[in-house]
mmCIF file of C-alpha atoms and ligand atoms in Angstrom:
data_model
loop_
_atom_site.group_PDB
_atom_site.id
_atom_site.type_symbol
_atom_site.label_atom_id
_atom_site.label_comp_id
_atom_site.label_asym_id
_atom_site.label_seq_id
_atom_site.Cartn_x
_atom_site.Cartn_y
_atom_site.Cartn_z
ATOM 1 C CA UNK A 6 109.088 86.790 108.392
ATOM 2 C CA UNK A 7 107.374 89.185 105.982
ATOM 3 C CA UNK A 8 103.347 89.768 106.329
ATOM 4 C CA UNK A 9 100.977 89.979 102.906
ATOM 5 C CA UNK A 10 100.603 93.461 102.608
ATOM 6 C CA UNK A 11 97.830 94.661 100.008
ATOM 7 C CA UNK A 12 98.735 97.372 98.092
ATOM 8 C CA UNK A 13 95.843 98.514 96.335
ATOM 9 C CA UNK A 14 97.119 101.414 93.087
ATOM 10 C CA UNK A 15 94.728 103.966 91.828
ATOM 11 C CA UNK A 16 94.760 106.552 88.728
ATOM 12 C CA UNK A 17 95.272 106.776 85.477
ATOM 13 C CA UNK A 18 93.427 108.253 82.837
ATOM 14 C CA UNK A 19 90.744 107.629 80.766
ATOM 15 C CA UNK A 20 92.706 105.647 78.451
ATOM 16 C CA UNK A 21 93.520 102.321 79.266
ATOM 17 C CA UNK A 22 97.098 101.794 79.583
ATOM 18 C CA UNK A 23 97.809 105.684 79.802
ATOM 19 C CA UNK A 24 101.566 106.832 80.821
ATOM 20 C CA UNK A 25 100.116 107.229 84.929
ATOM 21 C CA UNK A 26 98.629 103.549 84.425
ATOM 22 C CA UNK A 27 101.997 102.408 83.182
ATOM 23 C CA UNK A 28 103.614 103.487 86.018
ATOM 24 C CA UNK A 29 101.281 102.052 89.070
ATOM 25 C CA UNK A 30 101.425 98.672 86.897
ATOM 26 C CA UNK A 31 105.381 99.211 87.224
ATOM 27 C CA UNK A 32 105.007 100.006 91.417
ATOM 28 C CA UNK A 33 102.145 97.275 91.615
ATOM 29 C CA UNK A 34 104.646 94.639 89.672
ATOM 30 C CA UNK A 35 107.659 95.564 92.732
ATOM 31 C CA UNK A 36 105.173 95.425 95.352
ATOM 32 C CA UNK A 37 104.226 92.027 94.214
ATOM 33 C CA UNK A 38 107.597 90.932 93.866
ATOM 34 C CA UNK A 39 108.265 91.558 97.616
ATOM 35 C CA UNK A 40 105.117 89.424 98.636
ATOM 36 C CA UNK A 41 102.016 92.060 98.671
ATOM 37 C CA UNK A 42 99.102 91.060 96.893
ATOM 38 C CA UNK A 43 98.220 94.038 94.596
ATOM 39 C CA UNK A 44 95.001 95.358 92.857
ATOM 40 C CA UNK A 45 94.874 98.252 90.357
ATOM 41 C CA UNK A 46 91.890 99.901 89.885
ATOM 42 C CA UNK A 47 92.830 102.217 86.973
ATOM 43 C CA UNK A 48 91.074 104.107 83.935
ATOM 44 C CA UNK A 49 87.688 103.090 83.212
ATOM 45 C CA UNK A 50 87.066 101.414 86.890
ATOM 46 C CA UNK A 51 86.777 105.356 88.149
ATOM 47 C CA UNK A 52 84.474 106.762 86.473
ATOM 48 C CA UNK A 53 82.384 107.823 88.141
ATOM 49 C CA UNK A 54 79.545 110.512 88.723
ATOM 50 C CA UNK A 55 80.785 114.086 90.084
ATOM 51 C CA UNK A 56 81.014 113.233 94.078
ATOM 52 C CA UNK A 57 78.216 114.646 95.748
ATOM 53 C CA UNK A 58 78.435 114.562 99.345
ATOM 54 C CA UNK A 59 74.732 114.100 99.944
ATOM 55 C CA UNK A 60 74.377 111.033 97.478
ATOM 56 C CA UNK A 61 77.295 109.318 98.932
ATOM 57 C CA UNK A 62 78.799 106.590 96.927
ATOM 58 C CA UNK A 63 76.288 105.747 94.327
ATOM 59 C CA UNK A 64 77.515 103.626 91.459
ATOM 60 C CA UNK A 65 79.185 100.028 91.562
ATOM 61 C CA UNK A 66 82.455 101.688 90.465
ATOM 62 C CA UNK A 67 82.693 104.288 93.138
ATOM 63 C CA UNK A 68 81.508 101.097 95.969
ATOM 64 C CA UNK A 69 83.889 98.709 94.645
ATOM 65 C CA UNK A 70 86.875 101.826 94.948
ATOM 66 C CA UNK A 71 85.690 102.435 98.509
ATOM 67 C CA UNK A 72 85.875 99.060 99.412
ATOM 68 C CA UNK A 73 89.087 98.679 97.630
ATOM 69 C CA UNK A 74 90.685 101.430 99.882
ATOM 70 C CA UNK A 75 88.668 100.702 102.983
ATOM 71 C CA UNK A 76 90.907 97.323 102.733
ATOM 72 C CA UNK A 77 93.720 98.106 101.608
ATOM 73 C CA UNK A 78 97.231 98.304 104.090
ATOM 74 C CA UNK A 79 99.115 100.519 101.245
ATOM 75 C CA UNK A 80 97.947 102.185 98.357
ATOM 76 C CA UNK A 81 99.845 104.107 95.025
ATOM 77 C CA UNK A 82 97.833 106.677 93.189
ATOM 78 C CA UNK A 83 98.912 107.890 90.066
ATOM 79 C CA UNK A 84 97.494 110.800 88.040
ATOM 80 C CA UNK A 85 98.754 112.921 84.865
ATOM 81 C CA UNK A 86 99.359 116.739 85.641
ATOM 82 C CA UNK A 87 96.053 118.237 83.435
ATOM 83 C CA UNK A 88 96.763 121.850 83.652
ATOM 84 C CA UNK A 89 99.119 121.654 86.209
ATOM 85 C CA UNK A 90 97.355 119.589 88.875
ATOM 86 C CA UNK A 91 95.932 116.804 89.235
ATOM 87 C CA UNK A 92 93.222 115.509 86.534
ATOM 88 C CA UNK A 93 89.181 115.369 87.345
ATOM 89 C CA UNK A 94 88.859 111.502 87.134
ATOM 90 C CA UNK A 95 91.339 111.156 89.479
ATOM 91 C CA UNK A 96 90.383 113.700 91.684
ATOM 92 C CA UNK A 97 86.988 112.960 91.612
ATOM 93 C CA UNK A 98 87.561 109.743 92.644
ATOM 94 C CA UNK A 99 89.457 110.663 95.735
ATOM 95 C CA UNK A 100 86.654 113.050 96.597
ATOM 96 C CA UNK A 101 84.581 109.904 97.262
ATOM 97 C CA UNK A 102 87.185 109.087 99.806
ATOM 98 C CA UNK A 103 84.837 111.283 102.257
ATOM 99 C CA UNK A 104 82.240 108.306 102.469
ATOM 100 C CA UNK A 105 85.525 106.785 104.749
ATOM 101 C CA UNK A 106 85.713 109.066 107.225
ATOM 102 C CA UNK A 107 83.930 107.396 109.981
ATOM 103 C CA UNK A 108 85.767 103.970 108.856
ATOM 104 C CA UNK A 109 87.538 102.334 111.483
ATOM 105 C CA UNK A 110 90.759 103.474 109.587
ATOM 106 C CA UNK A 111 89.185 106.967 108.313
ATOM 107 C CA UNK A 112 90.220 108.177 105.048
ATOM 108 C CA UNK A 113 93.716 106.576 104.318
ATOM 109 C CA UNK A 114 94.375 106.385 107.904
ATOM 110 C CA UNK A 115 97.268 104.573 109.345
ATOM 111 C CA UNK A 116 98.376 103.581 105.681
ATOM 112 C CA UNK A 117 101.493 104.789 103.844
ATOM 113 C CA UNK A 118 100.605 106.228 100.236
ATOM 114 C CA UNK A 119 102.990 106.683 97.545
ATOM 115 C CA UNK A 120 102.511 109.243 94.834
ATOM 116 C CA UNK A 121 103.587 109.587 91.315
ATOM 117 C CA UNK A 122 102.769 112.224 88.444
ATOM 118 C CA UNK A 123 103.140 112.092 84.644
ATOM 119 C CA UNK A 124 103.283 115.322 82.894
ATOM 120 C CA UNK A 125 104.652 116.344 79.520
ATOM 121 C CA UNK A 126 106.943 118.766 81.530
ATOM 122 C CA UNK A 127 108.822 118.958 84.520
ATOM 123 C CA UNK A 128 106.541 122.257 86.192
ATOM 124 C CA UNK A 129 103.165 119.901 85.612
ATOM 125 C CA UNK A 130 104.730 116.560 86.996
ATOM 126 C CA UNK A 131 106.050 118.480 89.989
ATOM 127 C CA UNK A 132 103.365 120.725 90.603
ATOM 128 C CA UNK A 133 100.918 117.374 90.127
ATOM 129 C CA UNK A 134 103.068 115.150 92.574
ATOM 130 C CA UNK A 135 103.386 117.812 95.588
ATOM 131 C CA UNK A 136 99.287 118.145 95.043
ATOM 132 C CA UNK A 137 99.033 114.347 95.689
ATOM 133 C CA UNK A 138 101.052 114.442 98.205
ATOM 134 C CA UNK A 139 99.007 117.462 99.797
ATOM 135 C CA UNK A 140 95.873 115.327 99.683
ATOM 136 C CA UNK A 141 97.053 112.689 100.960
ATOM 137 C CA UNK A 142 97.990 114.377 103.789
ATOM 138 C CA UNK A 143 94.206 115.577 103.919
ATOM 139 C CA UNK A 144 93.396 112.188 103.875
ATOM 140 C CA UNK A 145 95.279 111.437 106.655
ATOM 141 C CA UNK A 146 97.970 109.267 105.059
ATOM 142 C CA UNK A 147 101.312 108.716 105.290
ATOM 143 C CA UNK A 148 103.188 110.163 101.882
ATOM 144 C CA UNK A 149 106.421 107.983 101.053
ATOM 145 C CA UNK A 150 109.621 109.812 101.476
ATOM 146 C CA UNK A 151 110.056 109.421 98.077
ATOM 147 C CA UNK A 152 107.361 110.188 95.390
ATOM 148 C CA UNK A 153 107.789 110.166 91.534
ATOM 149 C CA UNK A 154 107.657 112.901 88.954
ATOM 150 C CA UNK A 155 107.810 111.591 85.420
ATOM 151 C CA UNK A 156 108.510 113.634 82.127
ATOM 152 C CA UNK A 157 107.237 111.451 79.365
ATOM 153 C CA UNK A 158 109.019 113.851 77.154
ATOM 154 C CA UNK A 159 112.592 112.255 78.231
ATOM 155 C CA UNK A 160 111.160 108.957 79.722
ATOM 156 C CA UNK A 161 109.008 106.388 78.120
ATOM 157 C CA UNK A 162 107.693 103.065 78.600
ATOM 158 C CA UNK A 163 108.670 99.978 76.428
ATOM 159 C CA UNK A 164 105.569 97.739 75.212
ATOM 160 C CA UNK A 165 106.982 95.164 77.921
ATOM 161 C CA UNK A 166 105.788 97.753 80.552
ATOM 162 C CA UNK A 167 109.088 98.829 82.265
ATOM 163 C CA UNK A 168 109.922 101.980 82.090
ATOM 164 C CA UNK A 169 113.111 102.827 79.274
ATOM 165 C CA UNK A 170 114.523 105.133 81.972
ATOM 166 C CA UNK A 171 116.270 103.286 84.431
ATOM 167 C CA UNK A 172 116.588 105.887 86.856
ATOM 168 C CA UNK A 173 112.876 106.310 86.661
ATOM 169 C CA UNK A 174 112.084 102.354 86.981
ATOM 170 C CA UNK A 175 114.049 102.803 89.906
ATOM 171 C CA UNK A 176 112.116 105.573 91.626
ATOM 172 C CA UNK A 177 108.923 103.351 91.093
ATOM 173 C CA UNK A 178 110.540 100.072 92.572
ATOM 174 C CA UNK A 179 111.635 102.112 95.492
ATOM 175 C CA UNK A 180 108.359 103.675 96.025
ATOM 176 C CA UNK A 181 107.017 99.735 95.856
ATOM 177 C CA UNK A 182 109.881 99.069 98.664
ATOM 178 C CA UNK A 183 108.597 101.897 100.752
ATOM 179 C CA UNK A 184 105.195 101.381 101.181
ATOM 180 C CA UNK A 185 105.001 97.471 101.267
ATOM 181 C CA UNK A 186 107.938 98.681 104.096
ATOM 182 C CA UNK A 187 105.511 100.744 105.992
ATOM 183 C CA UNK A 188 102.813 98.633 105.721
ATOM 184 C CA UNK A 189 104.143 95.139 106.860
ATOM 185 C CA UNK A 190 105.614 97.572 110.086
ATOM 186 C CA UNK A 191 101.931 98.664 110.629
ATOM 187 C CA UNK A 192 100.578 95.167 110.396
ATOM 188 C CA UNK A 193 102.968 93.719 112.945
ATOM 189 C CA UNK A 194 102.867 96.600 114.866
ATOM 190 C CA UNK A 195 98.487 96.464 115.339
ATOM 191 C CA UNK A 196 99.071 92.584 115.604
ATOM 192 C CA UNK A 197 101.560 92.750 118.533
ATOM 193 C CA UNK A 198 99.255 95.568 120.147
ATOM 194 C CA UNK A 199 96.495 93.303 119.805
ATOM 195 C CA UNK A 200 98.299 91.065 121.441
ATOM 196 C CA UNK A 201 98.769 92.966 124.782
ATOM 197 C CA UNK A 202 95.265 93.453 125.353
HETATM 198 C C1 LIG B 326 93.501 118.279 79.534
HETATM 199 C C2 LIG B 326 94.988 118.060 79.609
HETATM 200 C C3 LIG B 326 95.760 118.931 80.324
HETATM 201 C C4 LIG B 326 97.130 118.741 80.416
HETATM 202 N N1 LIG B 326 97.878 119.614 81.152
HETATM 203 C C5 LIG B 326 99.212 119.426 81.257
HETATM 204 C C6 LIG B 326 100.004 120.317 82.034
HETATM 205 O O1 LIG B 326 99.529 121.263 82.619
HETATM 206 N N2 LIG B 326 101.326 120.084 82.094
HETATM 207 C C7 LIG B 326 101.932 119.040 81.448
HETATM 208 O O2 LIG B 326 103.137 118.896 81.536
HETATM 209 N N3 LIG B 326 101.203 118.173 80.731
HETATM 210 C C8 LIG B 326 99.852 118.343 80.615
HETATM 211 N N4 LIG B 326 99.096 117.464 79.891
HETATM 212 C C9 LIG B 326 99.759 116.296 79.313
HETATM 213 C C10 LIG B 326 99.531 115.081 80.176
HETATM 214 O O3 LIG B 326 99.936 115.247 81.512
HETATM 215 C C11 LIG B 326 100.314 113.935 79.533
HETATM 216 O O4 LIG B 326 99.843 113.773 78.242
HETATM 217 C C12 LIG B 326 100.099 112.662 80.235
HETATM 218 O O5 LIG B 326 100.549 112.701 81.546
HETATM 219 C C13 LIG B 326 100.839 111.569 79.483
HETATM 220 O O6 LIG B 326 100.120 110.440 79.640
HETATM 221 P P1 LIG B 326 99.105 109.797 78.574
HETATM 222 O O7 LIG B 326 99.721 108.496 78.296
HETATM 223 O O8 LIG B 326 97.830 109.723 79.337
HETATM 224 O O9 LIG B 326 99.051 110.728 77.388
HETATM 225 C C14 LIG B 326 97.735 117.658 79.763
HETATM 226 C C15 LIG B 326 96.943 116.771 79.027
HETATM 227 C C16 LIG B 326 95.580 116.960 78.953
HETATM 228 C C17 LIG B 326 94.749 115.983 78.154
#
C-alpha cells in the first residue's frame, strides 16, 4: 500500500506558463497520477525581494514558499538556463531556503529533489541542470538519478501541456516516478522507526 506523498514543484519564470513551468506542470501531473498530492508554486508566486539573510523571510510569497517546502516529502524545481545558469527568480528564491536550516528537516533534508532545465541550447540546459543539482546538494537533498535537460529548440510543448517530444515527456514522468519513489520509502521508513521507539 502506497503513502500520499506531497510533491511540492518550484520555478519557472516570470511568465506564467513559461517552457520550465510547462515542464513541473508535466512532473506534477505524473506525480499525481501515482497518488501524491502536488502543489506548484511557479512564476509570479516567487517573487520576491533579493534574500537578505538578516531580514529573513519577509513577504507573504517568500512565507508561503517556506512553508511550502518546510512540508513538503518531495519537491521538483525547474528553472530556464539565463546565461548559462540558473535564472535570479529562481535562485533567489532558493536563497530563502536558509530561513530552514534549523527546521526539523533542515534545508531539503531527508527529501529527494528532482531537477530539470530549459535552455534554448544544449550547453545552457546542461550547464543549468548540473547547477541545480549542485544546490541541491547544498541543500542537503537527495538529487534523482535522473534529471532533465530540455532544448526548446528541438522540443516543445503542445497547448494540451504534454510535451511533443516523447522521449522528453518521458524523462519528466520518470523523474515524477523517482521522487514520489523516494519519498513514499522515506515516509514508511520514519513511520516504522517511529514505531520502535
Ligand atoms: C536573460 C536570459 C538569458 C538567457 N540565457 C540563455 C543561455 O545562456 N543559454 C540558453 O540556451 N538559453 C538562454 N536563454 C533562453 C532561455 O533559457 C529560454 O528562453 C527559456 O528557457 C525558454 O523558456 P520560456 O518559455 O521562458 O521562453 C536566456 C533567456 C533570457 C531571458
Amino acid at each position: 500500500m502506497y503513502e500520499t506523498v506531497n510533491v511540492v514543484g518550484v520555478g519557472g519564470s516570470s511568465r506564467p506558463g513559461s517552457t520550465a513551468e510547462q515542464a513541473l506542470r508535466v512532473v506534477l501531473d505524473a506525480a499525481q497520477q501515482r497518488g501524491a498530492s502536488v502543489q506548484l508554486i511557479a512564476g509570479p508566486a516567487l517573487a520576491m525581494p533579493l534574500y537578505d539573510p538578516r531580514n529573513g523571510a519577509p513577504t507573504p510569497q517568500a512565507r508561503r514558499f517556506l512553508t511550502a517546502v518546510a512540508a513538503a516529502d518531495a519537491l521538483v524545481i525547474a528553472s530556464p538556463a539565463y546565461h548559462g545558469g540558473i535564472s535570479g527568480l529562481v535562485k533567489n528564491a532558493l536563497d530563502h531556503v536558509e530561513e530552514l536550516r534549523e527546521d526539523t528537516r533542515p534545508y531539503f533534508s531527508e527529501r529527494a529533489v528532482g531537477c530539470v532545465a530549459v535552455a534554448q541550447g544544449w550547453q545552457g540546459a546542461v550547464s543549468t541542470l548540473a547547477a541545480l543539482r549542485d544546490v541541491t546538494h547544498a541543500l542537503r537533498g537527495w538529487p534523482t538519478p535522473l534529471g532533465a535537460a530540455i532544448n526548446t529548440t528541438t522540443s516543445r510543448f503542445s497547448p494540451a501541456g504534454d510535451c511533443k517530444d516523447p522521449h522528453v515527456q518521458r524523462q519528466l514522468e520518470e523523474i515524477a516516478a523517482q521522487v514520489v519513489e523516494f519519498a513514499t520509502m522515506r515516509t514508511l521508513a520514519t513511520r516504522t522507526e517511529s514505531a520502535r521507539r
